[in-house]
Amino acid sequence: MQNDGAIPMHTVIEFSTDGIYVVDGAGVTLLVNQAYEQIAGFNRRELIGKHMNELMEDGYLDQSVSLLVLEQKRRISLMQTLGGKKEVIATLLHNKSGRKDKPYIKINCGAIPEPLLESELFGYEEGAFTGASRKGKIGLLELADGGTVMLDEIGEMPPLLQVKLLRILQEKQVTRIGGTKSRPLDIRIISATNRDLRAMVKEGTFREDLYYRLQVVEIQLPPLAERPEDVRLLIDHYFSFYKHEYRVDKTISADTMDILMTYHWPGNVRELKNLVESMLVSVPASVIQPVHLPRHLSDTLHGLAPETIKLKQKVQQYEKKLIQEALTKHHSIRKTALHLGIDHSTLIKKLKRLQIETK
């Protein structure tokens, strides 16, 4: 066959500056180009061969436009969030609910300009405003009918849209911009924020009625620095995962693990996950030692690790003593947690970690 000088399609896809992600008719990942890897921060080896549902359950992405297209047999555009963990919890809630076979749509209220956010949420009718599509547009809330909507950064939602969202939650109907016909709507709302909504209600910047409408079940997710009992579990989990992924057999020394356990993890779970992967891939030795850790952990490498570990042990001993005294006084795990000002689940984890027996 004569070469006519044409560039092969796979080369065009690979070197495109746009992120390209290809799945087959069943929703299994076939191809990912290097631009997508750079945009998403994922390695294609993590994605190729995996079904989109599996990737959503593992927290790689919050929703899949591919699955929506396969289900609804039409062209769909949406905004996607990659790899966020507030998002992982929402994804788990959706996937474990009776709505798991329906759409799951994530909307970042702080990342979209107010005029665009309104049209994205509620949709619009033909000729609703200058520049509107002739065919109109279905809103994301309507698109998620029967499923779940994740409203991230809900504290950034403008006041006017707060009013409209409250009306939708109360009436369970949505009206497109420029329209007069209301459409029934059955959606579950999961909202997230890193702002103090109670303070915003007092300031008058967030509607009180919407706040209480959303606050049916409240879940607080402390940063990793405030839940050190989870660090070892996460390290073990990701270390095992990446050992299998890269087919390597390595271990972490006790000294290295002690340093990792005392680190404050400002980047939370994402930082921990990336560090574990980096150690497995880049360290040539079979045992990962403190010297193999990155420079930003150097403050624990130059003679400070023993003192830090000793201090941590003393803090744990004091913590154990306080919990034991509170348990003796209150005779109840739930009352003890209330007395100590921590969640019931957090206290149970501490009891296991500190090896405190309860009757």
PDB file of C-alpha atoms in Angstrom, residues 74-212:
ATOM      1  CA  ARG A  74     -27.748  12.238  21.974  1.00  0.00           C
ATOM      2  CA  ARG A  75     -25.067  14.903  22.172  1.00  0.00           C
ATOM      3  CA  ILE A  76     -24.399  16.078  25.744  1.00  0.00           C
ATOM      4  CA  SER A  77     -22.079  18.702  27.236  1.00  0.00           C
ATOM      5  CA  LEU A  78     -21.338  19.052  30.929  1.00  0.00           C
ATOM      6  CA  MET A  79     -18.694  20.229  33.402  1.00  0.00           C
ATOM      7  CA  GLN A  80     -16.621  17.514  35.049  1.00  0.00           C
ATOM      8  CA  THR A  81     -14.560  17.479  38.214  1.00  0.00           C
ATOM      9  CA  LEU A  82     -11.578  15.138  38.426  1.00  0.00           C
ATOM     10  CA  GLY A  83     -10.296  13.355  41.494  1.00  0.00           C
ATOM     11  CA  GLY A  84     -11.684  15.433  44.291  1.00  0.00           C
ATOM     12  CA  LYS A  85     -12.311  13.353  47.438  1.00  0.00           C
ATOM     13  CA  LYS A  86     -15.643  16.054  48.818  1.00  0.00           C
ATOM     14  CA  GLU A  87     -16.707  14.589  45.421  1.00  0.00           C
ATOM     15  CA  VAL A  88     -15.695  10.933  46.245  1.00  0.00           C
ATOM     16  CA  ILE A  89     -18.127  10.887  49.175  1.00  0.00           C
ATOM     17  CA  ALA A  90     -20.916  12.298  47.010  1.00  0.00           C
ATOM     18  CA  THR A  91     -20.156   9.709  44.340  1.00  0.00           C
ATOM     19  CA  LEU A  92     -20.298   6.911  46.904  1.00  0.00           C
ATOM     20  CA  LEU A  93     -23.622   8.187  48.247  1.00  0.00           C
ATOM     21  CA  HIS A  94     -25.048   8.210  44.732  1.00  0.00           C
ATOM     22  CA  ASN A  95     -23.647   4.799  43.762  1.00  0.00           C
ATOM     23  CA  LYS A  96     -24.976   3.158  46.932  1.00  0.00           C
ATOM     24  CA  SER A  97     -28.443   4.675  46.573  1.00  0.00           C
ATOM     25  CA  GLY A  98     -31.496   3.634  44.620  1.00  0.00           C
ATOM     26  CA  ARG A  99     -30.596   6.345  42.091  1.00  0.00           C
ATOM     27  CA  LYS A 100     -27.304   4.725  41.039  1.00  0.00           C
ATOM     28  CA  ASP A 101     -28.599   3.924  37.539  1.00  0.00           C
ATOM     29  CA  LYS A 102     -29.703   7.515  36.972  1.00  0.00           C
ATOM     30  CA  PRO A 103     -27.566  10.591  36.114  1.00  0.00           C
ATOM     31  CA  TYR A 104     -25.101  12.015  38.616  1.00  0.00           C
ATOM     32  CA  ILE A 105     -24.196  15.630  37.777  1.00  0.00           C
ATOM     33  CA  LYS A 106     -21.672  17.784  39.616  1.00  0.00           C
ATOM     34  CA  ILE A 107     -21.818  21.587  39.443  1.00  0.00           C
ATOM     35  CA  ASN A 108     -19.215  23.953  40.904  1.00  0.00           C
ATOM     36  CA  CYS A 109     -21.184  27.034  41.933  1.00  0.00           C
ATOM     37  CA  GLY A 110     -18.034  29.106  42.430  1.00  0.00           C
ATOM     38  CA  ALA A 111     -16.391  28.372  39.082  1.00  0.00           C
ATOM     39  CA  ILE A 112     -19.181  29.522  36.734  1.00  0.00           C
ATOM     40  CA  PRO A 113     -20.139  33.210  36.201  1.00  0.00           C
ATOM     41  CA  GLU A 114     -23.598  34.072  37.550  1.00  0.00           C
ATOM     42  CA  PRO A 115     -25.400  34.601  34.178  1.00  0.00           C
ATOM     43  CA  LEU A 116     -23.950  31.367  32.807  1.00  0.00           C
ATOM     44  CA  LEU A 117     -24.645  29.453  36.028  1.00  0.00           C
ATOM     45  CA  GLU A 118     -28.338  30.330  35.828  1.00  0.00           C
ATOM     46  CA  SER A 119     -28.690  29.049  32.255  1.00  0.00           C
ATOM     47  CA  GLU A 120     -26.601  25.958  33.029  1.00  0.00           C
ATOM     48  CA  LEU A 121     -28.721  25.067  36.061  1.00  0.00           C
ATOM     49  CA  PHE A 122     -32.216  25.842  34.788  1.00  0.00           C
ATOM     50  CA  GLY A 123     -31.859  25.775  31.001  1.00  0.00           C
ATOM     51  CA  TYR A 124     -33.653  28.201  28.693  1.00  0.00           C
ATOM     52  CA  GLU A 125     -36.272  28.365  25.967  1.00  0.00           C
ATOM     53  CA  GLU A 126     -35.778  29.500  22.395  1.00  0.00           C
ATOM     54  CA  GLY A 127     -35.006  33.236  22.195  1.00  0.00           C
ATOM     55  CA  ALA A 128     -34.819  33.638  25.987  1.00  0.00           C
ATOM     56  CA  PHE A 129     -31.895  36.069  25.665  1.00  0.00           C
ATOM     57  CA  THR A 130     -29.423  37.397  23.127  1.00  0.00           C
ATOM     58  CA  GLY A 131     -27.165  34.632  21.939  1.00  0.00           C
ATOM     59  CA  ALA A 132     -29.479  31.852  23.101  1.00  0.00           C
ATOM     60  CA  SER A 133     -29.605  28.734  20.952  1.00  0.00           C
ATOM     61  CA  ARG A 134     -32.560  28.523  18.596  1.00  0.00           C
ATOM     62  CA  LYS A 135     -33.454  25.153  20.003  1.00  0.00           C
ATOM     63  CA  GLY A 136     -33.217  26.261  23.621  1.00  0.00           C
ATOM     64  CA  LYS A 137     -31.266  24.209  26.139  1.00  0.00           C
ATOM     65  CA  ILE A 138     -32.089  21.684  28.843  1.00  0.00           C
ATOM     66  CA  GLY A 139     -30.678  22.639  32.258  1.00  0.00           C
ATOM     67  CA  LEU A 140     -28.403  20.426  34.344  1.00  0.00           C
ATOM     68  CA  LEU A 141     -31.055  20.049  37.056  1.00  0.00           C
ATOM     69  CA  GLU A 142     -33.569  18.825  34.507  1.00  0.00           C
ATOM     70  CA  LEU A 143     -30.918  16.591  32.929  1.00  0.00           C
ATOM     71  CA  ALA A 144     -30.380  14.928  36.313  1.00  0.00           C
ATOM     72  CA  ASP A 145     -34.061  14.055  36.749  1.00  0.00           C
ATOM     73  CA  GLY A 146     -34.316  10.846  38.759  1.00  0.00           C
ATOM     74  CA  GLY A 147     -30.690  11.077  39.820  1.00  0.00           C
ATOM     75  CA  THR A 148     -28.344  13.145  41.978  1.00  0.00           C
ATOM     76  CA  VAL A 149     -26.951  16.677  41.735  1.00  0.00           C
ATOM     77  CA  MET A 150     -23.768  17.617  43.579  1.00  0.00           C
ATOM     78  CA  LEU A 151     -23.631  21.385  44.231  1.00  0.00           C
ATOM     79  CA  ASP A 152     -20.027  22.076  45.167  1.00  0.00           C
ATOM     80  CA  GLU A 153     -19.111  25.399  46.801  1.00  0.00           C
ATOM     81  CA  ILE A 154     -22.788  26.078  47.503  1.00  0.00           C
ATOM     82  CA  GLY A 155     -21.748  29.077  49.607  1.00  0.00           C
ATOM     83  CA  GLU A 156     -20.705  30.858  46.397  1.00  0.00           C
ATOM     84  CA  MET A 157     -24.181  30.639  44.855  1.00  0.00           C
ATOM     85  CA  PRO A 158     -25.547  34.171  44.127  1.00  0.00           C
ATOM     86  CA  PRO A 159     -28.623  35.278  46.158  1.00  0.00           C
ATOM     87  CA  LEU A 160     -30.966  35.304  43.148  1.00  0.00           C
ATOM     88  CA  LEU A 161     -30.138  31.721  42.294  1.00  0.00           C
ATOM     89  CA  GLN A 162     -30.537  30.730  45.947  1.00  0.00           C
ATOM     90  CA  VAL A 163     -34.165  31.869  45.693  1.00  0.00           C
ATOM     91  CA  LYS A 164     -34.743  29.849  42.518  1.00  0.00           C
ATOM     92  CA  LEU A 165     -33.077  26.753  43.956  1.00  0.00           C
ATOM     93  CA  LEU A 166     -35.208  26.976  47.110  1.00  0.00           C
ATOM     94  CA  ARG A 167     -38.357  27.183  44.994  1.00  0.00           C
ATOM     95  CA  ILE A 168     -37.321  24.080  43.039  1.00  0.00           C
ATOM     96  CA  LEU A 169     -36.648  22.129  46.248  1.00  0.00           C
ATOM     97  CA  GLN A 170     -40.032  23.138  47.667  1.00  0.00           C
ATOM     98  CA  GLU A 171     -42.172  22.698  44.565  1.00  0.00           C
ATOM     99  CA  LYS A 172     -40.142  19.887  42.915  1.00  0.00           C
ATOM    100  CA  GLN A 173     -40.587  21.615  39.579  1.00  0.00           C
ATOM    101  CA  VAL A 174     -38.269  23.565  37.286  1.00  0.00           C
ATOM    102  CA  THR A 175     -39.046  26.310  34.776  1.00  0.00           C
ATOM    103  CA  ARG A 176     -36.550  27.148  32.070  1.00  0.00           C
ATOM    104  CA  ILE A 177     -35.418  30.749  31.590  1.00  0.00           C
ATOM    105  CA  GLY A 178     -37.878  32.532  29.312  1.00  0.00           C
ATOM    106  CA  GLY A 179     -40.435  29.775  29.703  1.00  0.00           C
ATOM    107  CA  THR A 180     -43.832  29.498  31.381  1.00  0.00           C
ATOM    108  CA  LYS A 181     -44.201  25.736  31.569  1.00  0.00           C
ATOM    109  CA  SER A 182     -43.047  23.993  34.745  1.00  0.00           C
ATOM    110  CA  ARG A 183     -41.583  20.521  34.494  1.00  0.00           C
ATOM    111  CA  PRO A 184     -41.720  17.977  37.345  1.00  0.00           C
ATOM    112  CA  LEU A 185     -38.330  17.272  38.852  1.00  0.00           C
ATOM    113  CA  ASP A 186     -37.144  14.421  41.056  1.00  0.00           C
ATOM    114  CA  ILE A 187     -33.543  14.954  42.151  1.00  0.00           C
ATOM    115  CA  ARG A 188     -31.435  14.409  45.254  1.00  0.00           C
ATOM    116  CA  ILE A 189     -29.266  17.393  46.182  1.00  0.00           C
ATOM    117  CA  ILE A 190     -25.844  16.895  47.787  1.00  0.00           C
ATOM    118  CA  SER A 191     -24.163  20.193  48.604  1.00  0.00           C
ATOM    119  CA  ALA A 192     -20.647  20.914  49.823  1.00  0.00           C
ATOM    120  CA  THR A 193     -18.764  23.972  51.026  1.00  0.00           C
ATOM    121  CA  ASN A 194     -15.653  24.978  52.915  1.00  0.00           C
ATOM    122  CA  ARG A 195     -17.331  28.144  54.174  1.00  0.00           C
ATOM    123  CA  ASP A 196     -19.263  28.654  57.416  1.00  0.00           C
ATOM    124  CA  LEU A 197     -22.856  28.778  56.168  1.00  0.00           C
ATOM    125  CA  ARG A 198     -24.192  29.513  59.652  1.00  0.00           C
ATOM    126  CA  ALA A 199     -22.081  32.659  59.782  1.00  0.00           C
ATOM    127  CA  MET A 200     -23.210  33.579  56.270  1.00  0.00           C
ATOM    128  CA  VAL A 201     -26.845  33.212  57.336  1.00  0.00           C
ATOM    129  CA  LYS A 202     -26.228  35.646  60.214  1.00  0.00           C
ATOM    130  CA  GLU A 203     -24.499  38.040  57.817  1.00  0.00           C
ATOM    131  CA  GLY A 204     -27.422  37.805  55.399  1.00  0.00           C
ATOM    132  CA  THR A 205     -25.305  36.482  52.521  1.00  0.00           C
ATOM    133  CA  PHE A 206     -26.927  33.030  52.499  1.00  0.00           C
ATOM    134  CA  ARG A 207     -30.650  32.397  52.796  1.00  0.00           C
ATOM    135  CA  GLU A 208     -31.664  30.861  56.108  1.00  0.00           C
ATOM    136  CA  ASP A 209     -34.585  28.930  54.606  1.00  0.00           C
ATOM    137  CA  LEU A 210     -32.330  27.400  51.923  1.00  0.00           C
ATOM    138  CA  TYR A 211     -29.716  26.518  54.543  1.00  0.00           C
ATOM    139  CA  TYR A 212     -32.197  24.496  56.600  1.00  0.00           C
TER     140      TYR A 212
END
